[in-house]
Tab-separated table of C-alpha atoms and ligand atoms in Angstrom:
chain	number	residue	atom	x	y	z
A	1	MET	CA	80.246	129.141	78.088
A	2	SER	CA	78.895	129.140	81.599
A	3	VAL	CA	78.489	125.833	83.345
A	4	THR	CA	76.449	125.235	86.477
A	5	TYR	CA	77.870	121.910	87.636
A	6	SER	CA	81.364	120.476	87.267
A	7	ILE	CA	81.617	116.820	88.220
A	8	VAL	CA	85.234	115.819	88.857
A	9	ALA	CA	86.253	112.163	88.946
A	10	PRO	CA	89.869	111.109	89.586
A	11	ILE	CA	90.657	107.943	87.644
A	12	TYR	CA	93.432	105.453	88.195
A	13	ASN	CA	92.967	102.219	86.267
A	14	GLU	CA	89.163	102.196	86.300
A	15	LEU	CA	88.618	100.976	82.720
A	16	GLU	CA	85.555	98.855	83.507
A	17	ASN	CA	83.916	101.593	85.558
A	18	ILE	CA	84.227	104.513	83.138
A	19	PRO	CA	81.274	103.736	80.778
A	20	GLU	CA	78.940	103.127	83.734
A	21	LEU	CA	80.212	106.262	85.488
A	22	TYR	CA	79.529	108.343	82.388
A	23	ARG	CA	76.102	106.772	81.888
A	24	ARG	CA	74.933	107.330	85.458
A	25	ILE	CA	76.340	110.829	85.761
A	26	SER	CA	74.779	111.903	82.438
A	27	ALA	CA	71.399	110.532	83.497
A	28	VAL	CA	71.490	112.277	86.871
A	29	MET	CA	72.861	115.575	85.588
A	30	ASP	CA	70.515	115.733	82.588
A	31	SER	CA	67.611	115.367	85.010
A	32	THR	CA	68.574	118.701	86.630
A	33	GLY	CA	67.928	120.537	83.345
A	34	GLU	CA	71.034	122.640	83.981
A	35	THR	CA	74.399	122.779	82.227
A	36	TRP	CA	77.143	120.485	83.427
A	37	GLU	CA	80.566	119.157	82.535
A	38	LEU	CA	82.408	116.015	83.556
A	39	VAL	CA	86.109	116.549	84.289
A	40	LEU	CA	87.858	113.181	84.130
A	41	VAL	CA	91.338	113.371	85.623
A	42	ASP	CA	93.428	110.434	84.479
A	43	ASP	CA	96.043	109.865	87.163
A	44	GLY	CA	98.549	107.952	85.033
A	45	SER	CA	96.372	104.921	84.287
A	46	THR	CA	98.059	102.001	82.560
A	47	ASP	CA	95.027	99.812	81.776
A	48	GLY	CA	93.605	101.702	78.794
A	49	SER	CA	91.437	104.069	80.877
A	50	THR	CA	93.191	106.970	79.147
A	51	ASP	CA	91.947	105.956	75.680
A	52	LYS	CA	88.474	105.334	77.042
A	53	ILE	CA	88.397	108.859	78.521
A	54	LEU	CA	89.593	110.420	75.241
A	55	GLU	CA	86.998	108.404	73.335
A	56	LEU	CA	84.213	109.764	75.573
A	57	ALA	CA	85.573	113.292	75.193
A	58	ARG	CA	85.488	113.029	71.403
A	59	ALA	CA	81.886	111.852	71.478
A	60	ASP	CA	80.606	114.314	74.102
A	61	LYS	CA	81.955	117.852	74.417
A	62	ARG	CA	80.817	117.993	78.040
A	63	VAL	CA	83.499	115.470	78.963
A	64	ARG	CA	86.780	117.277	79.610
A	65	PRO	CA	89.869	115.098	79.909
A	66	VAL	CA	92.869	115.999	82.038
A	67	ILE	CA	95.546	113.380	81.401
A	68	PHE	CA	98.520	113.293	83.802
A	69	ALA	CA	102.012	112.424	82.606
A	70	ARG	CA	102.252	109.812	85.385
A	71	ASN	CA	100.560	108.708	88.607
A	72	PHE	CA	100.539	111.619	91.054
A	73	GLY	CA	98.011	110.271	93.549
A	74	HIS	CA	94.341	110.729	94.296
A	75	GLN	CA	94.726	114.011	96.227
A	76	ILE	CA	96.675	115.648	93.426
A	77	ALA	CA	94.135	114.437	90.867
A	78	ILE	CA	91.395	116.129	92.910
A	79	THR	CA	93.494	119.313	92.894
A	80	ALA	CA	93.743	119.249	89.099
A	81	GLY	CA	89.971	118.836	89.046
A	82	TRP	CA	89.579	122.049	91.084
A	83	ASP	CA	91.957	123.803	88.697
A	84	TYR	CA	90.183	122.774	85.494
A	85	ALA	CA	86.547	122.823	86.644
A	86	ARG	CA	84.561	125.812	85.367
A	87	GLY	CA	81.219	125.186	87.070
A	88	GLU	CA	79.431	127.334	89.633
A	89	ALA	CA	79.371	124.224	91.813
A	90	VAL	CA	82.135	121.606	91.783
A	91	VAL	CA	81.446	118.020	92.859
A	92	ILE	CA	84.258	115.555	93.595
A	93	ILE	CA	83.216	111.936	93.144
A	94	ASP	CA	85.035	108.574	93.070
A	95	ALA	CA	85.179	106.905	89.672
A	96	ASP	CA	84.376	103.432	91.033
A	97	LEU	CA	80.755	104.442	91.770
A	98	GLN	CA	81.133	103.862	95.506
A	99	ASP	CA	79.686	107.357	95.747
A	100	PRO	CA	76.323	107.011	93.944
A	101	PRO	CA	75.924	109.853	91.397
A	102	GLU	CA	72.246	110.098	92.390
A	103	VAL	CA	73.362	111.601	95.720
A	104	ILE	CA	74.611	114.656	93.768
A	105	LEU	CA	70.970	115.765	93.590
A	106	ASP	CA	70.798	115.835	97.412
A	107	LEU	CA	74.052	117.790	97.546
A	108	ALA	CA	72.782	120.244	94.917
A	109	LYS	CA	69.574	120.783	96.889
A	110	LYS	CA	71.550	121.966	99.937
A	111	TRP	CA	73.686	124.165	97.674
A	112	LYS	CA	70.548	125.827	96.333
A	113	GLU	CA	69.535	126.451	99.959
A	114	GLY	CA	72.701	128.542	100.291
A	115	TYR	CA	75.316	126.156	101.697
A	116	GLU	CA	78.771	126.569	100.183
A	117	VAL	CA	80.279	123.205	101.113
A	118	VAL	CA	77.995	120.172	101.137
A	119	TYR	CA	79.873	117.030	102.184
A	120	ALA	CA	78.489	113.519	101.942
A	121	VAL	CA	78.665	111.514	105.171
A	122	ARG	CA	79.038	107.749	104.955
A	123	ALA	CA	76.197	106.510	107.115
A	124	GLU	CA	76.791	102.968	105.878
A	125	ARG	CA	79.542	101.270	103.895
A	126	GLU	CA	78.993	98.268	101.696
A	127	GLY	CA	81.450	95.765	100.302
A	128	GLU	CA	84.460	96.855	102.335
A	129	SER	CA	86.507	94.686	104.678
A	130	TRP	CA	86.133	95.059	108.447
A	131	PHE	CA	89.774	96.110	108.463
A	132	LYS	CA	89.109	99.012	106.084
A	133	LYS	CA	86.021	100.082	108.025
A	134	PHE	CA	87.814	99.842	111.375
A	135	THR	CA	90.945	101.724	110.256
A	136	ALA	CA	88.813	104.366	108.514
A	137	ALA	CA	86.628	104.918	111.600
A	138	ALA	CA	89.689	105.085	113.881
A	139	PHE	CA	91.416	107.462	111.457
A	140	TYR	CA	88.556	109.985	111.308
A	141	ARG	CA	88.330	110.013	115.109
A	142	LEU	CA	92.078	110.398	115.627
A	143	ILE	CA	92.220	113.288	113.164
A	144	TYR	CA	89.267	114.905	114.887
A	145	ARG	CA	91.050	114.767	118.261
A	146	ILE	CA	94.535	115.905	117.335
A	147	THR	CA	93.996	118.514	114.642
A	148	ASP	CA	92.809	122.072	115.132
A	149	VAL	CA	90.362	121.868	112.227
A	150	LYS	CA	87.075	120.215	113.085
A	151	MET	CA	86.702	117.955	110.090
A	152	PRO	CA	83.370	116.166	109.870
A	153	LEU	CA	83.526	112.504	110.915
A	154	ASP	CA	83.100	109.796	108.252
A	155	ALA	CA	83.054	112.258	105.361
A	156	GLY	CA	85.327	111.470	102.429
A	157	ASP	CA	86.150	113.567	99.398
A	158	PHE	CA	82.658	113.179	97.922
A	159	ARG	CA	81.298	116.724	98.260
A	160	LEU	CA	79.934	119.731	96.435
A	161	MET	CA	81.675	123.080	96.732
A	162	ASP	CA	80.630	126.504	95.601
A	163	ARG	CA	82.849	128.394	93.126
A	164	LYS	CA	83.848	130.821	95.951
A	165	VAL	CA	85.288	127.923	97.968
A	166	VAL	CA	87.054	126.388	94.974
A	167	GLU	CA	88.716	129.710	94.187
A	168	VAL	CA	90.163	129.787	97.717
A	169	LEU	CA	91.296	126.159	97.534
A	170	LYS	CA	93.040	126.851	94.226
A	171	THR	CA	95.347	129.300	96.002
A	172	MET	CA	96.418	126.628	98.529
A	173	ARG	CA	99.267	124.900	96.716
A	174	GLU	CA	100.656	122.701	99.489
A	175	ARG	CA	102.320	119.567	98.188
A	176	HIS	CA	101.234	117.005	100.772
A	177	ARG	CA	97.521	117.392	100.636
A	178	PHE	CA	94.450	116.323	102.479
A	179	PRO	CA	91.624	117.810	100.386
A	180	ARG	CA	88.781	117.051	102.798
A	181	GLY	CA	90.721	118.778	105.584
A	182	MET	CA	91.492	121.740	103.355
A	183	SER	CA	87.845	122.154	102.471
A	184	ALA	CA	86.911	122.118	106.184
A	185	TRP	CA	89.717	124.575	106.995
A	186	VAL	CA	88.446	127.324	104.673
A	187	GLY	CA	85.214	127.752	106.621
A	188	PHE	CA	82.115	129.042	104.758
A	189	LYS	CA	78.651	127.610	105.313
A	190	GLN	CA	79.050	123.849	105.518
A	191	VAL	CA	76.551	121.052	105.915
A	192	GLY	CA	76.551	117.237	105.722
A	193	VAL	CA	74.215	114.918	103.856
A	194	ALA	CA	74.081	111.230	104.857
A	195	TYR	CA	74.394	108.553	102.186
A	196	LYS	CA	75.049	104.866	101.813
A	197	ARG	CA	78.476	104.152	100.367
A	198	ALA	CA	78.090	101.379	97.825
A	199	ALA	CA	80.497	98.594	96.917
A	200	ARG	CA	82.836	99.092	93.977
A	201	VAL	CA	81.173	98.326	90.628
A	202	ALA	CA	84.323	96.708	89.210
A	203	GLY	CA	88.023	96.435	89.915
A	204	VAL	CA	89.899	96.553	93.205
A	205	THR	CA	90.744	99.361	95.607
A	206	LYS	CA	93.666	101.578	94.593
A	207	TYR	CA	94.259	102.367	98.256
A	208	PRO	CA	96.481	99.684	99.743
A	209	PHE	CA	97.448	100.039	103.415
A	210	ARG	CA	100.638	101.890	102.436
A	211	LYS	CA	98.682	104.648	100.691
A	212	MET	CA	96.177	104.868	103.552
A	213	LEU	CA	99.087	105.397	105.935
A	214	LYS	CA	100.524	108.113	103.710
A	215	LEU	CA	97.177	109.876	103.573
A	216	ALA	CA	96.898	109.683	107.369
A	217	LEU	CA	100.374	111.216	107.699
A	218	ASN	CA	99.414	114.041	105.327
A	219	ALA	CA	96.312	114.689	107.383
A	220	ILE	CA	98.178	114.739	110.692
A	221	THR	CA	101.269	116.706	109.645
A	222	GLY	CA	99.242	119.041	107.448
A	223	PHE	CA	96.871	120.098	110.194
A	224	SER	CA	98.633	119.570	113.516
A	225	TYR	CA	101.901	119.905	115.445
A	226	PHE	CA	100.773	117.238	117.865
A	227	PRO	CA	103.499	114.682	116.939
A	228	LEU	CA	106.174	117.324	117.542
A	229	GLN	CA	104.642	118.165	120.896
A	230	VAL	CA	104.647	114.499	121.901
A	231	ALA	CA	108.464	114.608	121.869
A	232	THR	CA	108.378	117.624	124.194
A	233	TYR	CA	105.957	115.914	126.596
A	234	PHE	CA	108.116	112.793	126.602
A	235	GLY	CA	111.218	114.894	127.264
A	236	PHE	CA	109.652	116.618	130.259
A	237	ALA	CA	108.269	113.351	131.603
A	238	SER	CA	111.594	111.519	131.454
A	239	ALA	CA	113.536	114.498	132.808
A	240	GLY	CA	111.046	114.709	135.687
A	241	LEU	CA	111.391	110.994	136.320
A	242	ALA	CA	115.185	111.310	136.369
A	243	ILE	CA	115.108	114.122	138.932
A	244	LEU	CA	112.890	112.033	141.202
A	245	ALA	CA	115.011	108.930	140.650
A	246	ILE	CA	118.397	110.458	141.501
A	247	PRO	CA	117.861	110.834	145.305
A	248	VAL	CA	116.067	107.479	145.444
A	249	VAL	CA	118.989	105.710	143.774
A	250	ILE	CA	121.546	107.469	145.999
A	251	VAL	CA	119.688	106.482	149.169
A	252	MET	CA	119.247	102.885	148.036
A	253	ARG	CA	122.908	102.568	147.075
A	254	MET	CA	124.052	104.061	150.391
A	255	SER	CA	121.862	101.628	152.268
A	256	GLY	CA	124.183	98.989	150.829
A	257	ASP	CA	121.698	96.311	149.825
A	258	GLY	CA	123.142	96.073	146.322
A	259	ALA	CA	120.214	97.686	144.563
A	260	PHE	CA	120.808	99.037	141.032
A	261	THR	CA	124.093	97.290	140.456
A	262	GLY	CA	124.943	95.660	137.146
A	263	GLN	CA	124.442	96.696	133.572
A	264	ALA	CA	120.878	95.559	132.946
A	265	THR	CA	119.293	98.664	134.456
A	266	THR	CA	121.688	100.928	132.556
A	267	LEU	CA	121.010	99.053	129.332
A	268	ILE	CA	117.250	99.354	129.700
A	269	ALA	CA	117.465	103.075	130.403
A	270	VAL	CA	119.808	103.701	127.466
A	271	LEU	CA	117.782	101.637	124.998
A	272	PHE	CA	114.497	103.173	126.102
A	273	LEU	CA	115.696	106.746	125.833
A	274	GLY	CA	117.631	105.975	122.649
A	275	GLY	CA	114.403	104.653	121.150
A	276	VAL	CA	112.428	107.697	122.216
A	277	GLN	CA	115.086	109.981	120.770
A	278	LEU	CA	115.208	108.178	117.442
A	279	ILE	CA	111.432	108.249	117.129
A	280	SER	CA	111.448	111.985	117.893
A	281	LEU	CA	114.131	112.479	115.253
A	282	GLY	CA	111.988	110.545	112.778
A	283	ILE	CA	109.009	112.787	113.538
A	284	LEU	CA	111.185	115.870	113.052
A	285	GLY	CA	112.432	114.347	109.793
A	286	GLU	CA	108.861	113.886	108.618
A	287	TYR	CA	108.187	117.618	109.002
A	288	ILE	CA	111.589	118.645	107.594
A	289	GLY	CA	111.121	116.434	104.515
A	290	ARG	CA	107.795	118.134	103.900
A	291	LEU	CA	109.423	121.552	104.286
A	292	TYR	CA	112.080	120.486	101.778
A	293	ASP	CA	109.428	119.375	99.292
A	294	GLU	CA	107.683	122.728	99.609
A	295	ALA	CA	110.991	124.594	99.189
A	296	LYS	CA	111.678	122.852	95.879
A	297	GLY	CA	108.484	124.385	94.560
A	298	ARG	CA	107.944	121.824	91.799
A	299	PRO	CA	104.604	121.802	89.988
A	300	LEU	CA	101.973	119.708	91.756
A	301	TYR	CA	101.241	117.706	88.625
A	302	ILE	CA	102.249	117.477	84.981
A	303	VAL	CA	99.544	117.345	82.354
A	304	ARG	CA	99.996	115.453	79.072
A	305	GLU	CA	96.613	116.327	77.594
A	306	SER	CA	94.472	119.143	78.906
A	307	PRO	CA	90.945	120.085	77.842
A	308	GLU	CA	92.310	123.348	76.417
A	309	ASN	CA	94.312	121.491	73.758
A	310	ASP	CA	92.906	119.722	70.718
A	311	LEU	CA	92.198	116.090	71.451
A	312	PRO	CA	94.808	113.720	70.024
A	313	ALA	CA	93.635	111.660	67.037
A	314	PRO	CA	92.430	108.172	67.954
B	1	UDP	N1	92.670	107.121	92.518
B	1	UDP	C1	93.513	107.988	91.833
B	1	UDP	N2	94.874	107.866	91.999
B	1	UDP	C2	95.431	106.941	92.840
B	1	UDP	C3	94.556	106.083	93.555
B	1	UDP	C4	93.178	106.209	93.386
B	1	UDP	O1	93.067	108.835	91.064
B	1	UDP	O2	96.652	106.884	92.943
B	1	UDP	C5	91.202	107.250	92.316
B	1	UDP	C6	90.481	105.950	91.994
B	1	UDP	O3	90.503	105.684	90.611
B	1	UDP	C7	89.087	106.231	92.510
B	1	UDP	C8	89.336	107.132	93.702
B	1	UDP	O4	90.640	107.674	93.535
B	1	UDP	O5	88.299	106.932	91.575
B	1	UDP	C9	89.223	106.411	95.026
B	1	UDP	O6	90.096	105.291	95.021
B	1	UDP	P1	89.648	103.866	95.559
B	1	UDP	O7	88.252	103.563	95.159
B	1	UDP	O8	90.684	102.873	95.116
B	1	UDP	O9	89.750	104.061	97.123
B	1	UDP	P2	88.772	103.433	98.246
B	1	UDP	O10	87.380	103.780	97.831
B	1	UDP	O11	89.031	101.980	98.239
B	1	UDP	O12	89.202	104.115	99.513
B	2	MG	MG1	86.571	103.240	96.059
């Protein structure tokens, strides 16, 4: 069976949102008059979302459930969506309806014009705290500055990608992932479409500060050596400072006015450099840990129920 559109929604405890998600996506996709499927990736939900997804899949063959064995994280759920989607165009959308399904029509229009990646840009955000908006804005700008890939500002994972692009992304099996960066990295003809990001329909965000930080680290380490270079810059700067300081200290000591005696100056210098060294070690550790994870070569995710298998009885 050939499918034109695959809509992929990662789901982690979104029980109240699933019926509305299904209803709005069906309405929008039916209006295109083309074939579509809805790939619902259950990322280890514990609130009954899993049963709800299976129930939808039993009632509508276009709903294809991918049920993870545990929570693997949003980025990995998106990856499974790429793997299982069969459509000519693949759309990633949040399950909480912050990305209005109606915008898919705008994305599809650009795709029909020949663009291979159509990302949705958040022109406005509703129902999010100033803290979230501020950290998000700062994050996109930091990433833009320090990485070599020019990722579009204020664009999340909500985007449409052509089959060609998805096939390339499927070969990129890195463990610590930043999907929106990966989809910018591959190139192809890309374009943005502005939209208004809505408030969540129900439930709370599954992205506490800790997870946002982890995502930011994936983005930075995955696309840049900048943190490693910072240690080098710091090393040169403090070595340079030391070379300049040595004659100054000698002259001042010889002049006999008691400058630089006592332990306080020594202590400050030792603590400062000790701190810098430990931070540099930590940065190195961050990259080495990631290397270690890659070396283990474990599967990215484990699937309990896949759309290829028969659905379990209710
Ligand atoms: N999500 C997921 N696994 C996780 C966390 C989130 O699949 O570990 C899903 C979540 O169900 C939602 C999407 O990722 O569909 C975006 O999450 P959320 O709305 O909580 O993030 P926010 O919009 O607040 O940044
Ligand atoms: Mg959300």
